[in-house]
Amino acid sequence: MTTPSSTTSQKHKAFSGEPMRDKPVEDLAGIGPVLASRLKEQGFNKAYNVLGQFLLLEMDQELFCDWLKDTVKANSKQSKDCHACLKAWCDEFL
């Protein structure tokens, strides 16, 4: 049996454990330098921009992951990690 701490990355914990403020997209779990660059090219410069899209898609995992895959060519793991990170942040702060 895995514990929550063993299934989430340090990046996920760091992001979802504090207010978003002006965090860059690179701070989102699942988003590395390549995907961050692609997001920025699409106008998503800050994590709160991606959060906005996440909320517009009603926090739905399938819709958000499909959007991330279509928009920046994220793979399944990257998109699920990003969704889980944003969901955890919303659960904590909204």
Coordinates of C-alpha atoms in Angstrom, one line a residue, residues 26-90:
E26 CA 7.2 25.5 -14.5
D27 CA 6.1 25.2 -10.8
L28 CA 3.1 22.9 -11.8
A29 CA 3.7 19.2 -11.4
G30 CA 4.1 17.5 -14.7
I31 CA 5.3 20.7 -16.4
G32 CA 9.0 20.8 -17.3
P33 CA 10.9 23.3 -19.4
V34 CA 9.7 22.0 -22.8
L35 CA 6.0 22.0 -21.9
A36 CA 6.4 25.4 -20.0
S37 CA 7.8 26.9 -23.2
R38 CA 4.9 25.5 -25.2
L39 CA 2.4 26.8 -22.7
K40 CA 4.0 30.3 -22.8
E41 CA 3.8 30.3 -26.6
Q42 CA 0.0 29.7 -26.2
G43 CA -0.3 32.6 -23.7
F44 CA -0.2 30.6 -20.5
N45 CA 2.7 32.4 -18.8
K46 CA 1.7 31.8 -15.1
A47 CA 0.3 28.9 -13.2
Y48 CA -2.9 30.9 -12.6
N49 CA -3.5 31.0 -16.3
V50 CA -3.5 27.2 -16.4
L51 CA -5.7 27.2 -13.3
G52 CA -8.2 29.3 -15.2
Q53 CA -8.4 26.8 -18.0
F54 CA -8.6 24.0 -15.4
L55 CA -11.6 25.7 -13.8
L56 CA -13.2 26.5 -17.2
L57 CA -13.1 22.7 -17.9
E58 CA -14.8 22.2 -14.5
M59 CA -11.8 20.5 -13.0
D60 CA -12.7 17.4 -15.1
Q61 CA -9.6 15.2 -15.4
E62 CA -10.4 13.8 -18.9
L63 CA -11.2 17.2 -20.4
F64 CA -8.2 18.9 -18.8
C65 CA -5.7 16.1 -19.8
D66 CA -7.0 16.1 -23.3
W67 CA -6.6 19.9 -23.5
L68 CA -3.1 19.7 -22.2
K69 CA -2.2 16.9 -24.6
D70 CA -3.8 18.8 -27.6
T71 CA -2.3 22.2 -26.6
V72 CA 1.3 21.4 -25.7
K73 CA 1.6 17.7 -26.5
A74 CA 1.8 16.6 -22.9
N75 CA 1.9 12.8 -22.4
S76 CA -0.6 11.0 -20.2
K77 CA 1.6 11.1 -17.0
Q78 CA 2.4 14.8 -17.4
S79 CA -1.2 15.8 -17.9
K80 CA -2.4 13.6 -15.0
D81 CA 0.3 15.0 -12.7
C82 CA -0.7 18.5 -13.6
H83 CA -4.4 17.8 -13.1
A84 CA -3.7 16.2 -9.7
C85 CA -1.5 19.2 -8.7
L86 CA -4.2 21.7 -9.6
K87 CA -7.0 19.6 -8.0
A88 CA -5.0 19.4 -4.7
W89 CA -4.4 23.2 -4.8
C90 CA -8.1 23.8 -5.4

